[in-house]
């Protein structure tokens, strides 16, 4: 049986996703630079670590990209 649930996230990835959701602008999208800044401010992540977290969230289906901007799936 195939589950529709997404893979569980590490605690840091979950905290990062929560931070992105909390700071999401009203138009519902973030630039990569905004996302890196949010993760730097909230989790003290350097850009390379923020890039890795964003990639993990993307690969697990928690965020997606449209026209170079990040959007969060149902969070």
PDB file of C-alpha atoms in Angstrom:
ATOM      1  CA  UNK A   1       0.000   0.000   0.000  1.00  0.00           C
ATOM      2  CA  UNK A   2       1.379   3.399  -0.965  1.00  0.00           C
ATOM      3  CA  UNK A   3       1.064   6.195   1.555  1.00  0.00           C
ATOM      4  CA  UNK A   4       0.182   9.744   0.536  1.00  0.00           C
ATOM      5  CA  UNK A   5       2.101  11.108   3.523  1.00  0.00           C
ATOM      6  CA  UNK A   6       5.308  12.961   2.877  1.00  0.00           C
ATOM      7  CA  UNK A   7       8.537  11.755   4.376  1.00  0.00           C
ATOM      8  CA  UNK A   8       9.127  12.987   7.867  1.00  0.00           C
ATOM      9  CA  UNK A   9      11.562  15.826   8.244  1.00  0.00           C
ATOM     10  CA  UNK A  10      14.481  16.241  10.564  1.00  0.00           C
ATOM     11  CA  UNK A  11      13.795  18.618  13.460  1.00  0.00           C
ATOM     12  CA  UNK A  12      15.924  21.323  11.799  1.00  0.00           C
ATOM     13  CA  UNK A  13      14.131  20.945   8.468  1.00  0.00           C
ATOM     14  CA  UNK A  14      10.743  21.127  10.238  1.00  0.00           C
ATOM     15  CA  UNK A  15      11.777  24.241  12.180  1.00  0.00           C
ATOM     16  CA  UNK A  16      13.036  25.772   8.938  1.00  0.00           C
ATOM     17  CA  UNK A  17       9.765  25.014   7.161  1.00  0.00           C
ATOM     18  CA  UNK A  18       7.838  26.545  10.058  1.00  0.00           C
ATOM     19  CA  UNK A  19      10.043  29.664   9.928  1.00  0.00           C
ATOM     20  CA  UNK A  20       9.475  30.041   6.175  1.00  0.00           C
ATOM     21  CA  UNK A  21       5.717  29.639   6.640  1.00  0.00           C
ATOM     22  CA  UNK A  22       5.660  32.212   9.446  1.00  0.00           C
ATOM     23  CA  UNK A  23       7.499  34.797   7.333  1.00  0.00           C
ATOM     24  CA  UNK A  24       5.703  34.049   4.065  1.00  0.00           C
ATOM     25  CA  UNK A  25       4.552  37.315   2.445  1.00  0.00           C
ATOM     26  CA  UNK A  26       0.867  37.775   1.696  1.00  0.00           C
ATOM     27  CA  UNK A  27       1.421  36.971  -2.010  1.00  0.00           C
ATOM     28  CA  UNK A  28       2.529  33.492  -0.911  1.00  0.00           C
ATOM     29  CA  UNK A  29       5.961  33.362  -2.501  1.00  0.00           C
ATOM     30  CA  UNK A  30       9.566  33.991  -1.521  1.00  0.00           C
ATOM     31  CA  UNK A  31      12.707  34.666  -3.477  1.00  0.00           C
ATOM     32  CA  UNK A  32      15.605  32.388  -2.703  1.00  0.00           C
ATOM     33  CA  UNK A  33      17.384  35.351  -1.103  1.00  0.00           C
ATOM     34  CA  UNK A  34      14.407  35.967   1.203  1.00  0.00           C
ATOM     35  CA  UNK A  35      14.336  32.298   2.168  1.00  0.00           C
ATOM     36  CA  UNK A  36      18.068  32.281   2.913  1.00  0.00           C
ATOM     37  CA  UNK A  37      17.695  35.432   5.042  1.00  0.00           C
ATOM     38  CA  UNK A  38      14.782  33.923   6.982  1.00  0.00           C
ATOM     39  CA  UNK A  39      16.737  30.748   7.677  1.00  0.00           C
ATOM     40  CA  UNK A  40      19.787  32.762   8.666  1.00  0.00           C
ATOM     41  CA  UNK A  41      17.756  34.904  11.087  1.00  0.00           C
ATOM     42  CA  UNK A  42      15.622  32.137  12.580  1.00  0.00           C
ATOM     43  CA  UNK A  43      17.992  29.158  12.586  1.00  0.00           C
ATOM     44  CA  UNK A  44      21.372  30.893  12.179  1.00  0.00           C
ATOM     45  CA  UNK A  45      22.071  28.903   9.015  1.00  0.00           C
ATOM     46  CA  UNK A  46      24.786  29.965   6.608  1.00  0.00           C
ATOM     47  CA  UNK A  47      23.692  30.158   2.970  1.00  0.00           C
ATOM     48  CA  UNK A  48      25.116  26.734   2.064  1.00  0.00           C
ATOM     49  CA  UNK A  49      23.194  25.090   4.923  1.00  0.00           C
ATOM     50  CA  UNK A  50      20.036  27.030   3.997  1.00  0.00           C
ATOM     51  CA  UNK A  51      20.405  25.868   0.388  1.00  0.00           C
ATOM     52  CA  UNK A  52      20.647  22.256   1.583  1.00  0.00           C
ATOM     53  CA  UNK A  53      17.514  22.611   3.749  1.00  0.00           C
ATOM     54  CA  UNK A  54      15.581  24.237   0.906  1.00  0.00           C
ATOM     55  CA  UNK A  55      16.664  21.456  -1.441  1.00  0.00           C
ATOM     56  CA  UNK A  56      15.531  18.829   1.098  1.00  0.00           C
ATOM     57  CA  UNK A  57      12.153  20.572   1.499  1.00  0.00           C
ATOM     58  CA  UNK A  58      11.821  20.728  -2.296  1.00  0.00           C
ATOM     59  CA  UNK A  59      12.687  17.068  -2.792  1.00  0.00           C
ATOM     60  CA  UNK A  60      10.235  16.027  -0.088  1.00  0.00           C
ATOM     61  CA  UNK A  61       7.414  18.067  -1.645  1.00  0.00           C
ATOM     62  CA  UNK A  62       7.086  20.722   1.051  1.00  0.00           C
ATOM     63  CA  UNK A  63       8.035  23.595  -1.252  1.00  0.00           C
ATOM     64  CA  UNK A  64       8.036  24.109  -4.991  1.00  0.00           C
ATOM     65  CA  UNK A  65       9.314  26.689  -7.452  1.00  0.00           C
ATOM     66  CA  UNK A  66       7.342  28.792  -9.911  1.00  0.00           C
ATOM     67  CA  UNK A  67       9.118  31.338 -12.093  1.00  0.00           C
ATOM     68  CA  UNK A  68      12.134  31.431  -9.792  1.00  0.00           C
ATOM     69  CA  UNK A  69      10.110  31.958  -6.598  1.00  0.00           C
ATOM     70  CA  UNK A  70       9.520  29.498  -3.791  1.00  0.00           C
ATOM     71  CA  UNK A  71       6.034  28.552  -2.673  1.00  0.00           C
ATOM     72  CA  UNK A  72       5.020  26.320   0.180  1.00  0.00           C
ATOM     73  CA  UNK A  73       2.660  23.428  -0.269  1.00  0.00           C
ATOM     74  CA  UNK A  74      -0.123  22.962   2.270  1.00  0.00           C
ATOM     75  CA  UNK A  75       1.559  23.862   5.534  1.00  0.00           C
TER      76      UNK A  75
END
